[in-house]
Coordinates of C-alpha atoms in Angstrom, one line a residue:
M718 CA 12.0 115.0 131.7
K719 CA 15.6 113.7 131.5
I720 CA 18.3 116.1 130.5
S721 CA 21.6 114.8 129.3
N722 CA 24.8 116.8 129.7
P723 CA 26.6 118.4 128.1
V724 CA 23.9 120.4 126.4
I725 CA 26.4 121.8 123.8
K726 CA 29.0 119.2 123.0
G727 CA 32.6 119.7 121.9
F728 CA 35.1 122.5 122.2
Y729 CA 32.7 125.3 123.3
P730 CA 34.3 126.5 126.6
D731 CA 33.5 129.3 129.0
P732 CA 29.7 129.7 128.4
S733 CA 27.9 132.9 129.1
I734 CA 24.1 133.4 128.8
C735 CA 21.5 136.1 128.7
K736 CA 17.8 136.4 127.8
A737 CA 15.9 138.7 125.5
G738 CA 12.2 138.3 125.2
D739 CA 11.4 134.6 125.0
T740 CA 14.8 133.6 123.7
Y741 CA 18.1 132.7 125.4
Y742 CA 21.5 133.6 123.9
L743 CA 24.8 132.0 124.7
V744 CA 28.4 132.7 123.7
C745 CA 31.7 130.7 124.2
S746 CA 35.4 131.4 123.9
S747 CA 37.3 130.6 120.7
F748 CA 41.0 131.3 121.4
Q749 CA 43.1 131.1 118.1
F750 CA 40.2 130.0 116.0
F751 CA 38.3 132.3 113.6
P752 CA 35.5 133.6 113.4
G753 CA 35.6 134.4 117.1
V754 CA 33.1 133.8 119.9
P755 CA 30.4 131.3 118.7
L756 CA 26.9 132.6 119.3
F757 CA 23.9 130.3 120.0
E758 CA 20.2 130.7 120.7
S759 CA 17.6 128.6 122.4
K760 CA 13.9 128.7 123.3
D761 CA 14.0 126.0 126.0
L762 CA 17.6 126.1 127.5
I763 CA 18.5 122.5 126.3
N764 CA 18.3 122.7 122.5
W765 CA 20.8 125.2 121.1
R766 CA 21.3 126.4 117.6
Q767 CA 24.3 128.3 116.4
I768 CA 23.3 131.6 114.8
G769 CA 26.6 133.4 114.2
H770 CA 29.8 134.7 115.8
C771 CA 30.5 138.0 117.5
L772 CA 33.9 138.5 116.0
T773 CA 33.8 138.1 112.2
R774 CA 36.2 140.7 110.9
K775 CA 40.0 141.0 111.1
S776 CA 39.6 144.5 112.5
Q777 CA 37.8 143.2 115.6
I778 CA 40.4 140.8 116.8
Q779 CA 44.2 140.5 116.4
L780 CA 45.0 136.8 115.9
E781 CA 48.2 137.0 113.7
S782 CA 50.7 134.4 114.9
V783 CA 49.1 133.9 118.3
N784 CA 50.1 130.7 120.0
S785 CA 47.5 128.0 120.5
S786 CA 45.2 128.8 123.5
G787 CA 46.1 132.5 123.0
G788 CA 43.7 135.0 121.5
V789 CA 40.0 135.2 122.6
F790 CA 39.4 134.2 126.2
A791 CA 36.1 133.9 128.1
P792 CA 33.3 136.1 126.9
T793 CA 30.2 137.5 128.6
I794 CA 27.0 138.3 126.8
R795 CA 24.4 140.8 128.2
H796 CA 21.3 142.4 126.9
H797 CA 20.4 146.0 128.1
D798 CA 17.9 148.5 126.7
G799 CA 17.5 146.6 123.4
R800 CA 21.2 146.2 122.8
F801 CA 23.4 143.1 123.1
Y802 CA 27.0 143.5 124.5
M803 CA 29.7 140.9 124.4
T804 CA 32.8 141.6 126.4
T805 CA 36.0 139.5 126.3
T806 CA 39.8 139.5 126.5
N807 CA 42.5 139.1 123.8
D808 CA 44.9 137.4 126.1
T809 CA 47.7 137.7 123.6
T810 CA 47.6 141.5 123.5
H811 CA 46.3 141.8 127.2
Q812 CA 43.3 143.9 126.2
N813 CA 39.8 143.8 127.6
F814 CA 37.1 145.1 125.2
Y815 CA 33.5 144.7 124.2
V816 CA 31.4 144.8 121.0
W817 CA 27.7 145.5 120.6
T818 CA 24.8 144.9 118.2
D819 CA 21.2 145.9 117.9
D820 CA 20.6 142.9 115.6
I821 CA 21.5 139.6 117.2
Y822 CA 21.6 138.0 113.7
G823 CA 23.7 140.8 112.2
E824 CA 27.2 142.2 112.5
W825 CA 28.7 143.4 115.7
S826 CA 30.5 146.7 116.3
E827 CA 34.2 147.5 116.3
P828 CA 35.8 146.8 119.7
I829 CA 35.6 149.3 122.5
F830 CA 38.5 148.9 124.9
V831 CA 38.5 149.3 128.7
E832 CA 41.7 150.2 130.5
Q833 CA 41.4 147.6 133.2
D834 CA 43.6 144.5 133.4
G835 CA 42.8 140.9 134.1
I836 CA 40.7 138.4 132.1
D837 CA 37.1 137.1 132.0
P838 CA 35.4 140.6 131.9
S839 CA 31.7 141.0 132.6
L840 CA 29.2 143.8 132.4
Y841 CA 26.4 144.7 134.9
F842 CA 23.8 147.5 134.2
E843 CA 21.7 149.3 136.8
D844 CA 19.9 152.7 136.9
G845 CA 21.6 154.0 133.8
K846 CA 25.1 152.9 135.0
A847 CA 27.4 150.3 133.5
F848 CA 29.8 148.4 135.7
F849 CA 32.8 146.6 134.2
M850 CA 34.5 143.8 136.2
S851 CA 37.3 141.4 135.6
N852 CA 39.7 139.3 137.7
G853 CA 43.0 141.1 138.0
T854 CA 44.6 144.0 139.9
D855 CA 43.0 147.3 140.9
D856 CA 44.4 150.8 140.7
Q857 CA 46.0 150.3 144.1
G858 CA 47.7 147.0 143.2
V859 CA 45.2 144.9 145.1
G860 CA 44.3 141.6 143.4
G861 CA 40.9 139.9 143.2
V862 CA 37.6 140.7 141.4
V863 CA 38.1 144.2 140.1
Q864 CA 35.3 146.6 139.2
C865 CA 34.8 150.1 137.9
E866 CA 32.0 152.1 136.4
I867 CA 32.4 153.0 132.7
D868 CA 30.8 155.1 130.0
I869 CA 29.2 152.4 127.9
E870 CA 29.4 154.5 124.8
T871 CA 33.2 154.9 124.9
G872 CA 34.6 152.4 127.5
R873 CA 36.1 155.3 129.5
K874 CA 36.5 154.6 133.2
L875 CA 34.3 156.8 135.3
T876 CA 35.6 155.5 138.7
P877 CA 38.9 153.9 139.7
S878 CA 39.2 150.2 139.4
R879 CA 38.6 148.7 142.8
S880 CA 39.1 145.1 144.1
I881 CA 35.8 144.1 145.6
W882 CA 36.2 140.4 146.5
Q883 CA 39.2 138.0 146.9
G884 CA 37.2 134.8 146.6
S885 CA 36.9 131.9 149.1
G886 CA 40.5 130.9 149.1
G887 CA 40.9 128.8 146.0
R888 CA 43.6 129.5 143.4
Y889 CA 43.0 131.3 140.1
L890 CA 40.0 133.4 141.0
E891 CA 38.3 134.2 137.7
S892 CA 35.0 134.4 135.8
P893 CA 33.2 137.1 137.9
H894 CA 29.6 137.9 137.3
L895 CA 27.2 140.2 139.2
Y896 CA 23.5 139.7 139.6
K897 CA 20.8 141.5 141.5
I898 CA 18.1 139.1 142.7
K899 CA 15.3 140.3 145.0
G900 CA 17.3 143.4 146.1
T901 CA 20.5 141.5 146.9
Y902 CA 23.7 141.5 144.9
Y903 CA 25.2 138.1 144.1
L904 CA 28.8 138.0 142.9
M905 CA 29.6 134.6 141.4
A906 CA 33.1 133.5 140.4
A907 CA 35.2 130.4 139.6
E908 CA 38.2 129.2 141.6
G909 CA 40.6 126.2 141.5
G910 CA 41.8 126.5 137.9
T911 CA 40.0 125.2 134.9
E912 CA 41.1 121.6 135.6
Y913 CA 40.1 118.9 138.0
G914 CA 39.9 121.3 141.0
H915 CA 37.6 123.8 139.2
M916 CA 34.6 125.1 141.2
V917 CA 31.9 127.8 141.3
T918 CA 31.8 130.0 144.4
Y919 CA 29.8 133.1 145.3
A920 CA 29.2 135.9 147.8
R921 CA 26.4 138.4 148.4
G922 CA 26.1 142.0 149.5
N923 CA 23.9 145.1 149.5
D924 CA 25.9 147.2 147.1
P925 CA 27.5 146.6 143.7
F926 CA 30.9 147.4 145.2
G927 CA 30.4 145.3 148.3
P928 CA 31.3 144.4 150.9
F929 CA 30.5 140.8 150.1
E930 CA 29.8 137.9 152.4
A931 CA 30.9 134.5 151.1
Y932 CA 28.4 131.7 150.9
P933 CA 29.1 129.5 153.9
G934 CA 28.8 126.3 151.8
N935 CA 31.3 127.3 149.1
P936 CA 32.0 125.9 146.6
V937 CA 28.4 125.9 145.5
L938 CA 29.2 123.6 142.5
T939 CA 32.2 121.4 141.9
N940 CA 33.0 117.8 140.8
R941 CA 36.5 118.0 142.2
N942 CA 36.0 115.1 144.7
L943 CA 34.3 112.7 142.2
G944 CA 37.1 110.4 141.3
G945 CA 36.2 107.9 138.7
Y946 CA 33.3 110.1 137.4
E947 CA 33.0 111.0 133.7
V948 CA 32.2 114.7 134.2
Q949 CA 35.1 116.7 135.6
G950 CA 36.4 120.3 135.6
V951 CA 33.1 121.9 136.6
G952 CA 33.2 125.6 137.0
H953 CA 32.9 129.1 135.3
G954 CA 29.2 129.4 135.8
N955 CA 26.5 131.9 134.7
L956 CA 23.0 132.2 136.3
I957 CA 19.8 132.6 134.3
E958 CA 16.1 132.7 135.3
D959 CA 13.6 131.1 132.9
D960 CA 10.0 132.3 132.2
R961 CA 8.6 130.0 134.9
G962 CA 10.7 131.5 137.7
N963 CA 13.2 128.6 137.8
W964 CA 16.9 129.3 138.1
W965 CA 19.7 127.5 136.3
I966 CA 23.5 127.6 136.0
F967 CA 25.3 127.1 132.7
H968 CA 28.9 126.2 133.2
L969 CA 31.8 124.5 131.6
G970 CA 33.0 121.0 132.3
F971 CA 34.8 118.2 130.5
R972 CA 34.3 114.5 129.9
Q973 CA 37.4 112.4 130.7
I974 CA 38.0 109.5 128.3
H975 CA 37.5 106.7 130.8
R976 CA 36.4 106.3 134.3
W977 CA 40.0 105.7 135.5
L978 CA 41.9 107.5 132.8
T979 CA 42.2 111.2 133.7
Y980 CA 42.6 112.7 130.2
H981 CA 40.2 114.8 128.1
H982 CA 40.6 115.8 124.5
L983 CA 37.1 117.0 123.4
G984 CA 37.7 120.3 125.1
R985 CA 35.6 122.0 127.8
E986 CA 31.9 121.8 127.0
V987 CA 28.6 123.5 128.1
F988 CA 26.8 121.9 131.0
L989 CA 23.5 122.7 132.7
A990 CA 22.5 122.3 136.4
P991 CA 19.4 123.4 138.4
V992 CA 19.6 126.2 141.0
T993 CA 17.3 126.5 144.0
F994 CA 17.1 129.5 146.5
G995 CA 16.5 128.8 150.2
E996 CA 14.5 131.0 152.5
D997 CA 17.7 132.5 153.8
G998 CA 18.5 133.9 150.3
W999 CA 21.5 131.6 149.7
F1000 CA 21.2 129.3 146.6
Q1001 CA 22.4 125.8 146.0
A1002 CA 23.2 124.3 142.6
G1003 CA 23.3 120.9 141.0
H1004 CA 22.8 117.6 142.7
N1005 CA 24.2 118.1 146.2
G1006 CA 26.6 120.6 144.7
T1007 CA 27.7 118.5 141.8
T1008 CA 26.9 118.3 138.1
L1009 CA 25.5 115.0 136.7
A1010 CA 25.8 113.5 133.3
S1011 CA 22.0 113.4 133.3
F1012 CA 19.3 114.4 135.6
E1013 CA 15.5 114.4 135.9
T1014 CA 13.5 117.6 136.2
D1015 CA 10.0 118.9 135.9
C1016 CA 11.2 122.5 135.4
I1017 CA 11.4 122.2 131.6
P1018 CA 8.0 122.7 129.9
H1019 CA 6.1 119.6 129.0
G1020 CA 6.5 118.5 125.4
V1021 CA 10.1 119.7 125.0
T1022 CA 12.4 117.0 123.7
Q1023 CA 16.2 117.2 123.8
M1024 CA 17.5 116.7 120.3
E1025 CA 20.9 115.6 119.1
K1026 CA 22.5 115.7 115.7
K1027 CA 24.4 112.5 114.9
I1028 CA 25.8 113.2 111.4
D1029 CA 27.8 116.1 110.1
T1030 CA 28.3 116.4 106.3
F1031 CA 29.1 119.2 103.9
E1032 CA 25.5 119.3 102.9
N1033 CA 23.9 119.6 106.4
T1034 CA 26.4 122.0 108.0
N1035 CA 26.9 125.7 107.4
W1036 CA 30.3 126.8 106.2
D1037 CA 29.9 130.1 108.2
L1038 CA 28.7 128.7 111.4
D1039 CA 29.9 125.1 112.0
W1040 CA 33.3 125.4 110.5
C1041 CA 36.3 127.5 111.6
Y1042 CA 39.8 128.5 110.5
L1043 CA 43.1 128.8 112.3
R1044 CA 43.7 132.4 113.0
H1045 CA 42.8 134.8 110.1
P1046 CA 42.4 132.8 106.9
H1047 CA 43.7 133.7 103.5
H1048 CA 40.3 133.4 101.7
E1049 CA 41.8 133.1 98.3
N1050 CA 42.9 129.6 99.3
Y1051 CA 39.4 128.4 100.0
R1052 CA 36.6 127.6 97.6
L1053 CA 33.4 126.5 99.4
E1054 CA 30.7 124.8 97.4
E1055 CA 27.5 123.0 98.4
N1056 CA 29.0 119.5 98.6
K1057 CA 32.7 120.1 97.8
L1058 CA 35.6 121.9 99.3
T1059 CA 38.7 123.0 97.4
L1060 CA 41.8 124.1 99.3
K1061 CA 44.9 125.6 97.8
G1062 CA 47.9 124.6 99.9
T1063 CA 50.8 126.9 100.8
G1064 CA 54.1 126.4 102.6
V1065 CA 52.5 127.1 105.9
T1066 CA 52.0 123.7 107.7
L1067 CA 49.9 122.5 110.6
D1068 CA 53.1 122.6 112.8
Q1069 CA 53.3 126.4 112.7
A1070 CA 51.5 129.1 114.8
D1071 CA 50.3 130.6 111.6
S1072 CA 47.4 130.3 109.2
P1073 CA 47.7 127.1 107.2
T1074 CA 45.1 126.2 104.7
F1075 CA 42.8 124.5 107.2
F1076 CA 39.1 124.2 107.7
A1077 CA 37.7 122.4 110.7
I1078 CA 34.6 121.3 112.6
R1079 CA 34.6 120.5 116.3
Q1080 CA 34.6 116.9 117.4
K1081 CA 31.5 116.5 119.5
D1082 CA 31.6 113.0 120.9
F1083 CA 34.1 110.2 121.6
N1084 CA 32.8 107.5 119.2
A1085 CA 32.7 108.6 115.6
V1086 CA 33.5 107.5 112.1
I1087 CA 35.1 110.3 110.0
S1088 CA 35.5 109.9 106.3
C1089 CA 36.3 112.0 103.2
D1090 CA 37.4 111.6 99.6
V1091 CA 40.5 113.6 98.9
S1092 CA 42.3 114.3 95.6
I1093 CA 45.4 116.4 94.9
N1094 CA 47.7 117.4 92.1
H1095 CA 50.7 118.3 94.2
G1096 CA 51.9 118.5 97.8
E1097 CA 49.8 117.0 100.6
A1098 CA 46.2 117.1 101.8
G1099 CA 44.0 115.2 104.1
I1100 CA 42.2 114.9 107.5
T1101 CA 43.8 115.9 110.8
V1102 CA 42.5 115.4 114.3
Y1103 CA 44.0 118.6 115.7
M1104 CA 44.6 119.8 119.2
D1105 CA 47.3 122.4 118.5
E1106 CA 50.4 122.9 116.3
N1107 CA 52.4 120.4 118.3
H1108 CA 49.7 117.7 118.9
H1109 CA 47.8 116.4 115.9
Y1110 CA 47.3 113.1 114.0
D1111 CA 47.2 113.4 110.2
L1112 CA 45.8 111.0 107.6
A1113 CA 46.8 112.3 104.2
I1114 CA 47.5 111.8 100.5
R1115 CA 50.8 113.3 99.2
K1116 CA 52.6 113.3 95.9
I1117 CA 56.0 111.6 95.8
G1118 CA 57.9 111.9 92.5
T1119 CA 55.5 110.9 89.8
G1120 CA 53.2 108.9 92.1
Y1121 CA 51.0 109.3 95.2
E1122 CA 50.9 107.7 98.6
V1123 CA 48.8 107.8 101.7
I1124 CA 50.5 108.4 105.1
K1125 CA 49.6 108.3 108.7
R1126 CA 51.6 110.9 110.7
L1127 CA 51.7 111.3 114.5
N1128 CA 52.7 114.7 115.9
I1129 CA 53.2 114.6 119.7
G1130 CA 55.3 117.4 121.1
D1131 CA 58.7 117.3 119.5
I1132 CA 58.1 113.9 117.9
K1133 CA 56.9 114.1 114.3
S1134 CA 56.7 110.6 112.9
V1135 CA 55.3 109.1 109.7
E1136 CA 54.1 105.7 111.0
K1137 CA 52.7 104.2 107.9
V1138 CA 52.9 104.6 104.1
V1139 CA 50.7 103.0 101.5
E1140 CA 51.4 103.5 97.8
L1141 CA 48.4 104.5 95.7
T1142 CA 48.1 102.6 92.5
G1143 CA 44.9 104.1 91.2
G1144 CA 45.9 107.7 90.8
N1145 CA 45.7 110.9 92.9
R1146 CA 42.4 110.2 94.8
A1147 CA 42.0 108.5 98.1
S1148 CA 39.1 107.7 100.4
L1149 CA 40.3 108.3 104.0
V1150 CA 38.6 107.0 107.1
I1151 CA 39.3 107.6 110.8
R1152 CA 37.4 105.7 113.5
A1153 CA 37.4 107.3 116.9
T1154 CA 36.7 105.9 120.4
S1155 CA 37.3 107.6 123.7
T1156 CA 40.8 106.2 124.0
N1157 CA 41.9 105.7 120.4
Y1158 CA 41.9 106.9 116.8
S1159 CA 42.3 104.2 114.1
F1160 CA 43.2 105.1 110.5
F1161 CA 42.2 103.4 107.3
L1162 CA 42.5 103.8 103.5
R1163 CA 39.3 102.6 101.7
A1164 CA 40.1 101.0 98.4
E1165 CA 38.1 98.7 96.1
E1166 CA 35.5 98.1 98.8
Q1167 CA 38.3 97.1 101.3
E1168 CA 39.9 99.0 104.1
I1169 CA 43.6 99.0 104.6
D1170 CA 44.5 99.4 108.2
L1171 CA 47.1 102.1 108.9
G1172 CA 47.2 101.5 112.6
S1173 CA 46.0 103.5 115.6
A1174 CA 47.0 106.2 118.1
Q1175 CA 45.9 106.9 121.6
S1176 CA 43.7 109.9 122.2
R1177 CA 45.5 110.8 125.5
Y1178 CA 48.3 112.4 123.5
L1179 CA 45.9 114.9 122.1
S1180 CA 44.5 115.7 125.6
S1181 CA 44.8 118.9 127.6
E1182 CA 46.7 116.9 130.2
V1183 CA 49.5 116.2 127.6
A1184 CA 49.2 119.1 125.2
G1185 CA 48.3 121.8 127.8
G1186 CA 46.2 124.7 126.8
F1187 CA 42.4 125.3 126.8
T1188 CA 41.1 124.1 123.5
G1189 CA 39.8 120.7 122.2
V1190 CA 40.2 118.5 119.3
V1191 CA 38.8 119.7 116.0
I1192 CA 38.5 117.6 112.8
G1193 CA 40.4 119.5 110.2
L1194 CA 40.7 119.3 106.4
Y1195 CA 43.9 120.8 105.2
A1196 CA 46.3 121.2 102.3
Q1197 CA 50.0 122.2 102.2
S1198 CA 52.6 122.5 99.5
E1199 CA 56.2 123.5 99.1
G1200 CA 56.9 125.6 96.0
S1201 CA 54.4 124.3 93.4
S1202 CA 50.8 125.1 93.4
N1203 CA 48.6 122.5 95.1
E1204 CA 44.8 122.3 94.8
A1205 CA 43.2 119.6 96.9
E1206 CA 39.5 118.6 96.5
F1207 CA 37.5 117.2 99.3
S1208 CA 34.1 115.5 98.8
N1209 CA 31.7 113.1 100.5
F1210 CA 32.8 114.3 104.0
C1211 CA 30.9 112.6 106.8
C1212 CA 31.4 112.6 110.6
E1213 CA 28.9 110.1 112.1
Y1214 CA 28.7 109.9 115.9
L1215 CA 27.9 106.4 117.2

């Protein structure tokens, strides 16, 4: 069958996967968005359904006033003795921790902290022992992939942290994971930075603490030399074996907006590539060591079809799964109904590293039509295509004096500019439309079966190459108000991917 990448679209970076019974589970990083660490399940490795989040309570993660791309970094999910573990880093507080659950559909524990530095922590279990690794500095000040044995009940270190591998020579060694396959230990990592030079590398040895011999063909997977190719930034991989003995690597990558325009704004997404082991015990990944936008395989069971959802609405999405807040929300400002959303605006705006009244869904493809009816009684409310507090485009209705107007505002770094204003003559309700392509967002006011064109803006100014950071564009519904109370009502929301 033909598999299309990415298998999970939109801002779902740093994937990690495990298997329990006949089901696969996958988690991704979430940074300043809440709830934290989206959790997915699949029976076939290509069709994924979100079933929850690992961090759903304020007590589990500190997100107050964290800057964009701070907060929750790359997670790892593992299943051992009937229990699931998810370990991650709060990069803002520089703490590595893990949570656990015996019910994958239920709540996760309070965090258990491990006194080891670095990011991208991972767990490995063997013979009643739990090993904790991260990329950082060991107890002797030596950098690299650092590992210790811990008491899994308390997180207490049972051995000193020790640097066990320094990588293959690329910058920003990260994302370490340890596997035991046919009696050999494989240590996989990422190097090159999570940009265009990203790559997956690995080494192998006969003991969990090494020494490790680097794969002679490193990097085992990278698209760093594929100029003019849509899929870039390939790295941060996790291995998994399916029920039929086939091996796969799940990893992040991103889609640039055009063959010759090196910008990406949808975020880092989840990609899949096949893995094959040679007779010498070394494995190879992808197509000649690269990840393709699509590939043919006979390793997926016959009859499986890759499905894709093309329309998101209030009615067919789940408030608790598909939507997210900025940092910890003030729930009293949100009223969530089956086909309507009511937001109470405050003085906190989208331009602050705070918690504005904001509810968002990830943009999952380049070409889309986003529409929503919005009404207000005061202040401002509308739709934002949001990368971070300094980079977002807003299409909104606001009250001016005794009347109302629709505005298009561009926020690019230090430039905050209202580019277009249209006076509303029919009251306090507006039908707002944004049309997206890979290179542009175009903004419209729909009135009396006509559309008033409010102009466009280039997507590149919402890209990681311009904005920096590690997130991707989300489609946000927001309300804000100075002084007076503002209740905004949103209805008929639709995001259709073309």
